Amino acid sequence: MEDRKLTVRAVERALDILMCFTKAQELALTEISSQIGLHKSTVHRLMATLEERGFVIRDSRTDKYRLGMKIWELSTHLSHSDDPAVRLLPLMESLRDQLGETISLYLRDGAERIRIQAVQSNQAIRRVAQVGARLPLYVGASSKVLVAFASPAVQEELLLDPDWPETVDKKAYRRQLGDIRKRGYAISIEEREPGAVAVSVPIFDHQGRIAAALSLSGPVNRLSPDTLLQFAPLLKEAAREMGLMIS
């Protein structure tokens, strides 16, 4: 039983290491050690195994690690007809071409949201959205949409999460959720990133449950509040079409 616990712990630690690369493309051993709270010698042994199996690659010049080809091999099997990131991509590209701004697709994973797809704006000055990024649920238009249209039980669980910053006014946040449900969309102006604005709408599945959040984002000097309000109905219509494509 003890050997089994140690084996499971090693797997958990290896997965924690791989998740470090959602925030950076290259990481040094000390950076990984700091992020997951393990001694460098332990991390080094795990990295050696991951490198041997092709899940990470070490750059001999910089001594930094990046994800290896085995990750790419695994990811190719996600690209099937049931994957919303693939299935909804053509509609996202069409919406980008129509509105000229970056379009993103988010799913909720626990107390975070994950950007599973993004179509970058073609404009010279644009907001670049990194696919795979994990973001908190207490701030941002897409975060509030994912929470606002979640079940009451999920909302309460999230709002009672002790990891949410004490600076978040939960009473005001609850009022915002109610307003978002009534309007059917959320707008954020420099909430998470200086100079960035966004408008987000829910995508519902065939059972009327929220499946994802569709977002348009760009620079604040190009997207005024009035422009975001004008874009909201167009995003809602696109989200309605996308919902019909989600099984």
Coordinates of N, CA and C in Angstrom, one line a residue:
M1 N 0.8 -1.2 0.0 CA 0.0 0.0 0.0 C 0.9 1.3 0.0
E2 N 2.0 1.2 0.8 CA 2.9 2.4 0.8 C 3.5 2.6 -0.5
D3 N 3.9 1.6 -1.2 CA 4.5 1.7 -2.5 C 3.5 2.3 -3.5
R4 N 2.3 1.9 -3.4 CA 1.2 2.5 -4.3 C 1.1 3.9 -4.0
K5 N 1.1 4.4 -2.8 CA 0.9 5.8 -2.4 C 2.1 6.6 -3.0
L6 N 3.3 6.0 -2.9 CA 4.5 6.7 -3.5 C 4.4 6.8 -5.0
T7 N 3.9 5.8 -5.6 CA 3.7 5.8 -7.1 C 2.7 6.9 -7.5
V8 N 1.6 6.9 -6.8 CA 0.5 7.9 -7.1 C 1.1 9.3 -6.9
R9 N 1.8 9.5 -5.8 CA 2.4 10.8 -5.5 C 3.4 11.2 -6.6
A10 N 4.1 10.3 -7.2 CA 5.1 10.6 -8.2 C 4.3 11.1 -9.5
V11 N 3.2 10.4 -9.8 CA 2.4 10.7 -10.9 C 1.8 12.1 -10.7
E12 N 1.3 12.4 -9.6 CA 0.7 13.7 -9.3 C 1.8 14.8 -9.5
R13 N 3.0 14.6 -9.0 CA 4.0 15.6 -9.1 C 4.4 15.8 -10.6
A14 N 4.5 14.7 -11.3 CA 4.8 14.8 -12.7 C 3.8 15.6 -13.5
L15 N 2.5 15.4 -13.1 CA 1.4 16.2 -13.8 C 1.5 17.7 -13.3
D16 N 1.8 17.9 -12.1 CA 2.0 19.3 -11.6 C 3.1 20.0 -12.4
I17 N 4.2 19.3 -12.7 CA 5.3 19.8 -13.5 C 4.8 20.2 -14.9
L18 N 4.1 19.3 -15.5 CA 3.6 19.6 -16.9 C 2.6 20.8 -16.9
M19 N 1.8 20.9 -15.8 CA 0.9 22.1 -15.8 C 1.6 23.4 -15.6
C20 N 2.9 23.4 -15.2 CA 3.6 24.6 -15.1 C 3.8 25.3 -16.4
F21 N 3.8 24.5 -17.5 CA 4.0 25.0 -18.8 C 2.7 25.6 -19.5
T22 N 1.7 25.7 -18.7 CA 0.5 26.4 -19.2 C 0.7 27.9 -19.0
K23 N 1.7 28.3 -18.2 CA 2.0 29.7 -17.9 C 3.3 30.2 -18.6
A24 N 4.1 29.3 -19.1 CA 5.3 29.7 -19.8 C 5.8 28.6 -20.8
Q25 N 6.4 29.0 -21.9 CA 6.9 28.1 -22.9 C 8.1 27.4 -22.4
E26 N 9.0 28.1 -21.7 CA 10.3 27.5 -21.3 C 10.4 27.8 -19.8
L27 N 11.0 26.9 -19.1 CA 11.2 27.0 -17.6 C 12.5 26.4 -17.2
A28 N 13.2 27.1 -16.3 CA 14.4 26.5 -15.7 C 14.0 25.6 -14.5
L29 N 14.9 24.7 -14.1 CA 14.6 23.7 -13.1 C 14.2 24.5 -11.8
T30 N 14.9 25.6 -11.5 CA 14.6 26.3 -10.2 C 13.2 26.9 -10.3
E31 N 12.8 27.4 -11.5 CA 11.4 27.9 -11.6 C 10.4 26.9 -11.4
I32 N 10.6 25.7 -11.9 CA 9.6 24.6 -11.8 C 9.6 24.2 -10.3
S33 N 10.7 24.1 -9.7 CA 10.8 23.7 -8.3 C 10.1 24.7 -7.4
S34 N 10.2 26.0 -7.7 CA 9.5 27.0 -6.9 C 8.0 27.0 -7.1
Q35 N 7.6 26.7 -8.3 CA 6.1 26.7 -8.6 C 5.4 25.6 -7.9
I36 N 6.0 24.4 -7.9 CA 5.3 23.3 -7.3 C 5.7 22.9 -5.9
G37 N 6.7 23.7 -5.4 CA 7.1 23.5 -4.0 C 7.8 22.3 -3.7
L38 N 8.7 21.8 -4.6 CA 9.5 20.6 -4.4 C 10.9 20.9 -4.5
H39 N 11.8 20.1 -3.8 CA 13.2 20.3 -3.8 C 13.7 20.1 -5.2
K40 N 14.8 20.8 -5.6 CA 15.3 20.7 -7.0 C 15.7 19.3 -7.3
S41 N 16.3 18.6 -6.4 CA 16.7 17.2 -6.6 C 15.6 16.3 -7.0
T42 N 14.4 16.5 -6.4 CA 13.2 15.7 -6.7 C 12.7 16.1 -8.1
V43 N 12.7 17.4 -8.3 CA 12.2 17.8 -9.6 C 13.1 17.3 -10.7
H44 N 14.4 17.4 -10.5 CA 15.4 16.9 -11.5 C 15.2 15.4 -11.8
R45 N 14.9 14.6 -10.9 CA 14.7 13.2 -11.1 C 13.4 13.0 -12.0
L46 N 12.3 13.8 -11.6 CA 11.1 13.7 -12.4 C 11.3 14.2 -13.8
M47 N 12.0 15.3 -13.9 CA 12.3 15.9 -15.3 C 13.1 14.9 -16.1
A48 N 14.0 14.2 -15.5 CA 14.8 13.2 -16.3 C 13.9 12.1 -16.9
T49 N 12.9 11.7 -16.1 CA 12.0 10.6 -16.6 C 11.1 11.2 -17.7
L50 N 10.6 12.4 -17.5 CA 9.7 13.0 -18.5 C 10.5 13.3 -19.8
E51 N 11.8 13.7 -19.6 CA 12.6 13.9 -20.8 C 12.9 12.6 -21.6
E52 N 13.2 11.6 -20.8 CA 13.4 10.3 -21.4 C 12.2 9.8 -22.2
R53 N 11.0 10.0 -21.7 CA 9.8 9.6 -22.4 C 9.3 10.6 -23.5
G54 N 10.0 11.7 -23.6 CA 9.6 12.6 -24.7 C 8.6 13.6 -24.3
F55 N 8.2 13.8 -23.0 CA 7.2 14.7 -22.6 C 7.8 16.1 -22.4
V56 N 9.1 16.2 -22.2 CA 9.8 17.5 -22.1 C 11.1 17.4 -22.9
I57 N 11.6 18.6 -23.3 CA 12.9 18.7 -23.9 C 13.7 19.7 -23.2
R58 N 15.0 19.4 -23.0 CA 15.9 20.3 -22.3 C 16.8 21.0 -23.4
D59 N 16.9 22.3 -23.3 CA 17.7 23.0 -24.2 C 19.1 23.0 -23.6
S60 N 20.1 22.4 -24.2 CA 21.4 22.3 -23.7 C 22.1 23.7 -23.6
R61 N 21.7 24.6 -24.4 CA 22.3 26.0 -24.3 C 21.9 26.8 -23.1
T62 N 20.6 26.8 -22.9 CA 20.0 27.6 -21.8 C 19.7 26.8 -20.5
D63 N 19.7 25.4 -20.7 CA 19.4 24.5 -19.6 C 17.9 24.7 -19.1
K64 N 17.1 25.2 -20.0 CA 15.7 25.3 -19.7 C 14.9 24.2 -20.4
Y65 N 13.7 23.9 -19.9 CA 12.9 22.9 -20.4 C 11.7 23.4 -21.2
R66 N 11.2 22.7 -22.2 CA 9.9 23.0 -22.8 C 9.2 21.7 -23.1
L67 N 8.0 21.8 -23.5 CA 7.2 20.6 -23.7 C 7.7 19.9 -25.0
G68 N 7.6 18.5 -24.9 CA 8.2 17.7 -25.9 C 7.1 17.2 -26.9
M69 N 7.6 16.4 -27.9 CA 6.7 16.0 -29.0 C 5.6 15.0 -28.5
K70 N 5.8 14.3 -27.4 CA 4.8 13.4 -26.9 C 3.5 14.1 -26.5
I71 N 3.7 15.4 -26.0 CA 2.5 16.2 -25.7 C 1.7 16.5 -27.0
W72 N 2.5 16.8 -28.1 CA 1.9 17.1 -29.3 C 1.1 15.9 -29.9
E73 N 1.7 14.7 -29.7 CA 1.1 13.5 -30.2 C -0.2 13.2 -29.4
L74 N -0.2 13.5 -28.1 CA -1.5 13.3 -27.4 C -2.5 14.3 -27.8
S75 N -2.1 15.6 -28.0 CA -3.0 16.6 -28.4 C -3.7 16.4 -29.7
T76 N -3.1 15.7 -30.6 CA -3.7 15.5 -31.9 C -4.9 14.6 -31.8
H77 N -5.0 13.8 -30.8 CA -6.1 12.9 -30.6 C -7.3 13.7 -30.0
L78 N -7.1 14.9 -29.6 CA -8.2 15.7 -29.2 C -9.0 16.3 -30.3
S79 N -8.4 16.4 -31.5 CA -9.0 17.0 -32.6 C -9.9 16.1 -33.4
H80 N -11.1 15.8 -32.7 CA -12.1 15.0 -33.4 C -13.4 15.8 -33.4
S81 N -14.4 15.2 -33.9 CA -15.6 15.9 -34.2 C -16.4 16.4 -32.9
D82 N -16.1 15.7 -31.8 CA -16.8 16.1 -30.6 C -16.1 17.2 -29.8
D83 N -14.9 17.6 -30.2 CA -14.2 18.6 -29.5 C -14.7 20.0 -29.9
P84 N -15.2 20.7 -29.0 CA -15.8 22.1 -29.3 C -14.7 23.0 -29.9
A85 N -13.5 22.9 -29.4 CA -12.4 23.7 -29.9 C -12.2 23.6 -31.4
V86 N -12.5 22.4 -31.9 CA -12.3 22.1 -33.3 C -13.6 22.4 -34.1
R87 N -14.7 21.9 -33.5 CA -16.0 22.0 -34.2 C -16.5 23.5 -34.3
L88 N -16.2 24.3 -33.3 CA -16.6 25.7 -33.4 C -15.6 26.7 -34.0
L89 N -14.5 26.2 -34.4 CA -13.4 27.1 -35.0 C -13.9 27.8 -36.2
P90 N -14.6 27.2 -37.2 CA -15.0 27.9 -38.4 C -15.9 29.1 -38.0
L91 N -16.8 28.9 -37.1 CA -17.7 30.0 -36.7 C -17.0 31.1 -36.0
M92 N -16.0 30.7 -35.2 CA -15.2 31.7 -34.5 C -14.4 32.6 -35.5
E93 N -13.8 31.9 -36.6 CA -13.1 32.6 -37.6 C -14.0 33.5 -38.4
S94 N -15.2 33.1 -38.6 CA -16.2 34.0 -39.3 C -16.5 35.2 -38.5
L95 N -16.7 35.0 -37.2 CA -17.0 36.1 -36.3 C -15.8 37.1 -36.2
R96 N -14.6 36.5 -36.2 CA -13.4 37.4 -36.2 C -13.3 38.2 -37.4
D97 N -13.6 37.6 -38.6 CA -13.6 38.3 -39.9 C -14.7 39.4 -39.9
Q98 N -15.8 39.1 -39.3 CA -16.9 40.1 -39.3 C -16.7 41.3 -38.4
L99 N -16.1 41.0 -37.2 CA -15.9 42.1 -36.2 C -14.5 42.6 -36.1
G100 N -13.6 41.9 -36.6 CA -12.2 42.3 -36.6 C -11.4 42.3 -35.3
E101 N -11.9 41.5 -34.3 CA -11.2 41.4 -33.0 C -11.0 40.0 -32.6
T102 N -10.2 39.8 -31.6 CA -9.8 38.4 -31.1 C -11.1 37.8 -30.5
I103 N -11.3 36.5 -30.9 CA -12.4 35.7 -30.4 C -11.8 34.5 -29.6
S104 N -12.4 34.3 -28.4 CA -11.9 33.2 -27.6 C -13.1 32.4 -27.1
L105 N -12.7 31.1 -26.8 CA -13.7 30.2 -26.3 C -13.2 29.6 -24.9
Y106 N -14.0 29.7 -23.9 CA -13.6 29.3 -22.5 C -14.5 28.2 -22.0
L107 N -13.9 27.3 -21.2 CA -14.6 26.3 -20.4 C -14.3 26.5 -18.9
R108 N -15.2 26.2 -18.0 CA -14.9 26.3 -16.6 C -14.3 24.9 -16.2
D109 N -13.2 25.0 -15.4 CA -12.6 23.9 -14.8 C -12.4 24.2 -13.3
G110 N -13.3 23.7 -12.5 CA -13.2 24.0 -11.0 C -13.4 25.5 -10.8
A111 N -12.4 26.1 -10.1 CA -12.5 27.5 -9.8 C -11.7 28.4 -10.8
E112 N -11.4 27.8 -12.0 CA -10.7 28.5 -13.1 C -11.5 28.4 -14.4
R113 N -11.1 29.2 -15.3 CA -11.5 29.1 -16.7 C -10.3 28.8 -17.6
I114 N -10.5 28.0 -18.6 CA -9.5 27.6 -19.5 C -9.8 28.1 -20.9
R115 N -8.9 28.8 -21.6 CA -9.1 29.2 -23.0 C -8.8 28.0 -23.9
I116 N -9.8 27.4 -24.4 CA -9.5 26.2 -25.2 C -9.4 26.4 -26.7
Q117 N -9.8 27.6 -27.1 CA -9.6 28.0 -28.5 C -9.5 29.5 -28.6
A118 N -8.8 30.0 -29.6 CA -8.7 31.5 -29.8 C -8.4 31.7 -31.3
V119 N -9.1 32.8 -31.8 CA -8.8 33.2 -33.2 C -8.3 34.7 -33.1
Q120 N -7.1 34.9 -33.4 CA -6.5 36.2 -33.2 C -7.0 37.2 -34.2
S121 N -7.1 38.5 -33.8 CA -7.4 39.6 -34.6 C -6.3 39.7 -35.7
N122 N -6.7 40.2 -36.9 CA -5.7 40.4 -37.9 C -5.2 41.9 -37.9
Q123 N -5.7 42.7 -37.0 CA -5.2 44.0 -36.9 C -3.8 44.1 -36.3
A124 N -3.1 45.2 -36.7 CA -1.7 45.3 -36.2 C -1.7 45.4 -34.7
I125 N -2.5 46.3 -34.1 CA -2.6 46.4 -32.6 C -3.8 45.5 -32.2
R126 N -3.5 44.5 -31.5 CA -4.5 43.5 -31.1 C -4.2 42.9 -29.7
R127 N -5.1 42.2 -29.2 CA -4.9 41.4 -28.0 C -4.7 40.0 -28.4
V128 N -3.5 39.5 -28.0 CA -3.2 38.1 -28.3 C -3.6 37.2 -27.2
A129 N -4.5 36.2 -27.5 CA -5.0 35.3 -26.5 C -4.3 33.9 -26.6
Q130 N -3.7 33.5 -25.6 CA -3.0 32.2 -25.5 C -3.9 31.1 -25.2
V131 N -4.0 30.1 -26.2 CA -4.7 28.9 -25.9 C -4.1 28.1 -24.8
G132 N -5.0 27.6 -23.9 CA -4.5 26.8 -22.8 C -4.3 27.6 -21.5
A133 N -4.4 28.9 -21.6 CA -4.2 29.7 -20.4 C -5.3 29.5 -19.4
R134 N -4.9 29.4 -18.1 CA -5.9 29.2 -17.0 C -6.0 30.6 -16.3
L135 N -7.3 31.0 -16.1 CA -7.5 32.3 -15.5 C -8.5 32.2 -14.4
P136 N -8.5 33.1 -13.4 CA -9.4 33.0 -12.2 C -10.8 33.3 -12.6
L137 N -11.8 32.9 -11.9 CA -13.2 33.1 -12.2 C -13.8 34.3 -11.5
Y138 N -13.0 35.0 -10.7 CA -13.6 36.2 -10.0 C -13.4 37.5 -10.7
V139 N -12.8 37.4 -11.9 CA -12.6 38.7 -12.6 C -12.6 38.4 -14.1
G140 N -13.2 39.3 -14.9 CA -13.2 39.2 -16.4 C -14.6 38.8 -16.9
A141 N -14.9 39.3 -18.1 CA -16.3 39.0 -18.6 C -16.6 37.6 -18.8
S142 N -15.7 36.8 -19.3 CA -16.0 35.3 -19.5 C -16.1 34.6 -18.2
S143 N -15.3 35.0 -17.2 CA -15.4 34.4 -15.9 C -16.8 34.6 -15.3
K144 N -17.3 35.8 -15.4 CA -18.6 36.1 -14.8 C -19.7 35.4 -15.6
V145 N -19.6 35.3 -16.9 CA -20.6 34.6 -17.6 C -20.6 33.1 -17.2
L146 N -19.5 32.5 -17.1 CA -19.4 31.1 -16.7 C -20.0 30.8 -15.3
V147 N -19.8 31.8 -14.4 CA -20.4 31.7 -13.1 C -21.9 32.1 -13.1
A148 N -22.2 33.1 -13.8 CA -23.6 33.6 -13.8 C -24.6 32.6 -14.2
F149 N -24.2 31.8 -15.2 CA -25.1 30.8 -15.8 C -24.9 29.4 -15.3
A150 N -24.0 29.3 -14.3 CA -23.9 28.0 -13.7 C -25.0 27.7 -12.7
S151 N -25.2 26.5 -12.2 CA -26.3 26.2 -11.3 C -26.0 26.9 -10.0
P152 N -27.1 27.2 -9.2 CA -27.0 27.8 -7.9 C -26.0 27.1 -7.0
A153 N -26.0 25.8 -7.0 CA -25.1 25.0 -6.2 C -23.6 25.3 -6.6
V154 N -23.3 25.3 -7.9 CA -22.0 25.6 -8.3 C -21.6 27.1 -7.9
Q155 N -22.5 28.0 -8.1 CA -22.2 29.4 -7.7 C -21.9 29.5 -6.3
E156 N -22.6 28.9 -5.4 CA -22.3 29.0 -4.0 C -21.0 28.3 -3.6
E157 N -20.7 27.2 -4.3 CA -19.4 26.6 -4.0 C -18.3 27.5 -4.4
L158 N -18.4 28.2 -5.5 CA -17.3 29.0 -6.0 C -17.2 30.3 -5.1
L159 N -18.3 30.8 -4.7 CA -18.3 32.1 -3.9 C -17.8 31.8 -2.5
L160 N -17.9 30.5 -2.0 CA -17.4 30.2 -0.7 C -16.0 29.7 -0.8
D161 N -15.4 29.7 -1.9 CA -14.0 29.2 -2.1 C -13.1 30.1 -1.3
P162 N -12.3 29.5 -0.3 CA -11.4 30.3 0.5 C -10.3 30.9 -0.3
D163 N -10.0 30.4 -1.5 CA -8.9 31.0 -2.3 C -9.2 32.2 -3.0
W164 N -10.5 32.6 -3.0 CA -10.9 33.9 -3.7 C -10.3 35.0 -2.9
P165 N -9.8 36.0 -3.5 CA -9.2 37.2 -2.8 C -10.2 37.9 -1.9
E166 N -9.7 38.3 -0.8 CA -10.6 39.1 0.1 C -11.0 40.4 -0.4
T167 N -10.3 40.9 -1.4 CA -10.6 42.2 -2.0 C -11.9 42.1 -2.9
V168 N -12.3 40.9 -3.3 CA -13.5 40.8 -4.1 C -14.7 41.0 -3.2
D169 N -15.5 42.0 -3.6 CA -16.8 42.2 -2.9 C -17.8 41.3 -3.3
K170 N -18.1 40.2 -2.5 CA -19.0 39.2 -3.0 C -20.4 39.6 -3.1
K171 N -20.9 40.6 -2.3 CA -22.2 41.1 -2.5 C -22.4 41.8 -3.9
A172 N -21.4 42.6 -4.2 CA -21.4 43.3 -5.5 C -21.3 42.3 -6.6
Y173 N -20.5 41.3 -6.4 CA -20.3 40.2 -7.4 C -21.6 39.5 -7.7
R174 N -22.3 39.2 -6.6 CA -23.6 38.5 -6.8 C -24.6 39.4 -7.6
R175 N -24.6 40.7 -7.3 CA -25.4 41.6 -8.1 C -25.0 41.6 -9.5
Q176 N -23.7 41.6 -9.8 CA -23.3 41.6 -11.2 C -23.8 40.3 -11.9
L177 N -23.7 39.2 -11.2 CA -24.2 37.9 -11.8 C -25.7 38.0 -12.1
G178 N -26.5 38.6 -11.3 CA -27.9 38.8 -11.6 C -28.1 39.6 -12.8
D179 N -27.4 40.7 -12.9 CA -27.5 41.6 -14.1 C -27.0 40.9 -15.3
I180 N -26.0 40.1 -15.3 CA -25.5 39.3 -16.4 C -26.6 38.3 -16.9
R181 N -27.2 37.7 -16.0 CA -28.3 36.7 -16.4 C -29.4 37.4 -17.1
K182 N -29.8 38.6 -16.6 CA -30.8 39.3 -17.2 C -30.5 39.8 -18.6
R183 N -29.3 40.3 -18.8 CA -28.8 40.9 -20.1 C -28.4 39.8 -21.1
G184 N -27.9 38.7 -20.5 CA -27.4 37.7 -21.4 C -26.0 37.9 -21.9
Y185 N -25.2 38.8 -21.3 CA -23.8 39.0 -21.7 C -23.1 39.8 -20.5
A186 N -21.8 39.8 -20.6 CA -21.0 40.5 -19.6 C -19.9 41.3 -20.3
I187 N -19.6 42.5 -19.8 CA -18.6 43.4 -20.3 C -17.6 43.6 -19.2
S188 N -16.3 43.6 -19.6 CA -15.2 43.9 -18.7 C -14.3 45.0 -19.3
I189 N -14.0 46.0 -18.6 CA -13.1 47.1 -19.1 C -11.9 47.2 -18.2
E190 N -10.8 46.7 -18.6 CA -9.5 46.7 -17.9 C -9.6 46.0 -16.5
E191 N -10.4 45.0 -16.4 CA -10.6 44.3 -15.1 C -9.4 43.5 -14.8
R192 N -8.9 42.7 -15.8 CA -7.8 41.8 -15.6 C -6.5 42.3 -16.2
E193 N -6.6 42.9 -17.3 CA -5.4 43.4 -18.0 C -5.6 44.9 -18.3
P194 N -4.6 45.7 -17.9 CA -4.7 47.1 -18.3 C -4.7 47.3 -19.9
G195 N -5.6 48.1 -20.3 CA -5.7 48.4 -21.8 C -6.5 47.4 -22.5
A196 N -7.1 46.3 -21.9 CA -7.9 45.3 -22.6 C -9.3 45.4 -22.1
V197 N -10.2 45.2 -23.1 CA -11.7 45.1 -22.8 C -12.2 43.9 -23.5
A198 N -13.4 43.4 -23.0 CA -14.0 42.2 -23.5 C -15.5 42.2 -23.3
V199 N -16.2 41.5 -24.2 CA -17.6 41.2 -24.0 C -17.8 39.7 -24.2
S200 N -18.6 39.1 -23.4 CA -18.7 37.6 -23.4 C -20.1 37.2 -23.3
V201 N -20.5 36.1 -23.9 CA -21.8 35.5 -23.9 C -21.8 34.0 -23.6
P202 N -22.8 33.5 -23.1 CA -22.8 32.0 -22.8 C -23.2 31.2 -24.0
I203 N -22.7 30.0 -24.1 CA -23.1 29.0 -25.1 C -23.8 27.9 -24.4
F204 N -25.0 27.7 -24.7 CA -25.8 26.6 -24.0 C -25.9 25.4 -24.9
D205 N -25.9 24.2 -24.2 CA -26.0 22.9 -25.0 C -27.5 22.7 -25.2
H206 N -27.8 21.5 -25.8 CA -29.2 21.2 -26.2 C -30.1 21.0 -25.0
Q207 N -29.5 20.9 -23.8 CA -30.4 20.8 -22.6 C -30.5 22.1 -21.8
G208 N -30.0 23.2 -22.4 CA -30.1 24.5 -21.8 C -29.0 24.8 -20.7
R209 N -28.0 23.9 -20.6 CA -27.0 24.1 -19.7 C -25.8 24.9 -20.3
I210 N -25.2 25.7 -19.5 CA -24.0 26.4 -20.1 C -22.9 25.5 -20.4
A211 N -22.4 25.6 -21.6 CA -21.3 24.7 -22.0 C -20.0 25.4 -22.2
A212 N -20.1 26.7 -22.5 CA -18.8 27.4 -22.7 C -19.2 28.9 -22.7
A213 N -18.1 29.7 -22.7 CA -18.3 31.2 -22.9 C -17.6 31.6 -24.1
L214 N -18.3 32.4 -24.9 CA -17.7 33.0 -26.1 C -17.3 34.5 -25.9
S215 N -16.1 34.9 -26.2 CA -15.7 36.2 -25.9 C -15.0 36.9 -27.1
L216 N -15.2 38.2 -27.1 CA -14.5 39.1 -28.0 C -13.7 40.1 -27.2
S217 N -12.4 40.2 -27.5 CA -11.6 41.1 -26.7 C -10.7 41.9 -27.7
G218 N -10.2 43.1 -27.1 CA -9.3 43.9 -27.9 C -8.9 45.1 -27.1
P219 N -8.2 46.1 -27.7 CA -7.6 47.2 -26.9 C -8.7 48.2 -26.6
V220 N -8.6 48.8 -25.4 CA -9.6 49.8 -24.9 C -9.7 51.0 -25.8
N221 N -8.6 51.4 -26.5 CA -8.6 52.6 -27.3 C -9.4 52.4 -28.6
R222 N -9.7 51.1 -28.9 CA -10.5 50.9 -30.1 C -11.9 50.4 -29.9
L223 N -12.1 49.8 -28.7 CA -13.4 49.2 -28.4 C -14.0 50.0 -27.2
S224 N -14.9 50.9 -27.5 CA -15.6 51.7 -26.5 C -16.7 50.9 -25.9
P225 N -17.2 51.3 -24.8 CA -18.4 50.6 -24.2 C -19.6 50.5 -25.2
D226 N -19.8 51.6 -26.0 CA -20.9 51.5 -27.0 C -20.6 50.5 -28.0
T227 N -19.4 50.3 -28.5 CA -19.0 49.3 -29.5 C -19.2 47.9 -28.9
L228 N -18.8 47.7 -27.7 CA -19.0 46.4 -27.0 C -20.5 46.1 -26.9
L229 N -21.3 47.1 -26.6 CA -22.8 46.9 -26.6 C -23.4 46.5 -27.9
Q230 N -22.8 47.1 -29.0 CA -23.3 46.8 -30.3 C -22.9 45.4 -30.8
F231 N -21.7 44.9 -30.3 CA -21.2 43.6 -30.6 C -22.0 42.5 -29.8
A232 N -22.5 42.8 -28.7 CA -23.1 41.8 -27.8 C -24.2 41.0 -28.5
P233 N -25.2 41.6 -29.2 CA -26.2 40.8 -29.9 C -25.6 39.9 -31.0
L234 N -24.5 40.3 -31.7 CA -23.9 39.5 -32.7 C -23.2 38.3 -32.1
L235 N -22.6 38.5 -30.9 CA -22.0 37.4 -30.2 C -23.1 36.4 -29.7
K236 N -24.2 36.9 -29.3 CA -25.3 36.1 -28.8 C -25.9 35.2 -29.9
E237 N -26.0 35.8 -31.1 CA -26.5 35.0 -32.2 C -25.5 33.9 -32.6
A238 N -24.2 34.3 -32.6 CA -23.1 33.3 -32.9 C -23.1 32.2 -31.9
A239 N -23.3 32.5 -30.6 CA -23.4 31.6 -29.5 C -24.6 30.6 -29.7
R240 N -25.7 31.2 -30.2 CA -26.9 30.3 -30.4 C -26.6 29.3 -31.4
E241 N -25.9 29.7 -32.5 CA -25.6 28.7 -33.6 C -24.6 27.7 -33.1
M242 N -23.6 28.1 -32.3 CA -22.6 27.2 -31.7 C -23.3 26.2 -30.8
G243 N -24.3 26.6 -30.0 CA -25.0 25.7 -29.1 C -25.6 24.6 -29.8
L244 N -26.1 24.9 -31.1 CA -26.8 23.8 -31.8 C -25.8 22.8 -32.3
M245 N -24.5 23.1 -32.3 CA -23.4 22.2 -32.8 C -22.8 21.4 -31.7
I246 N -23.2 21.7 -30.4 CA -22.6 21.0 -29.3 C -23.5 19.9 -28.8
S247 N -23.0 18.7 -28.8 CA -23.8 17.5 -28.4 C -24.1 17.5 -26.9

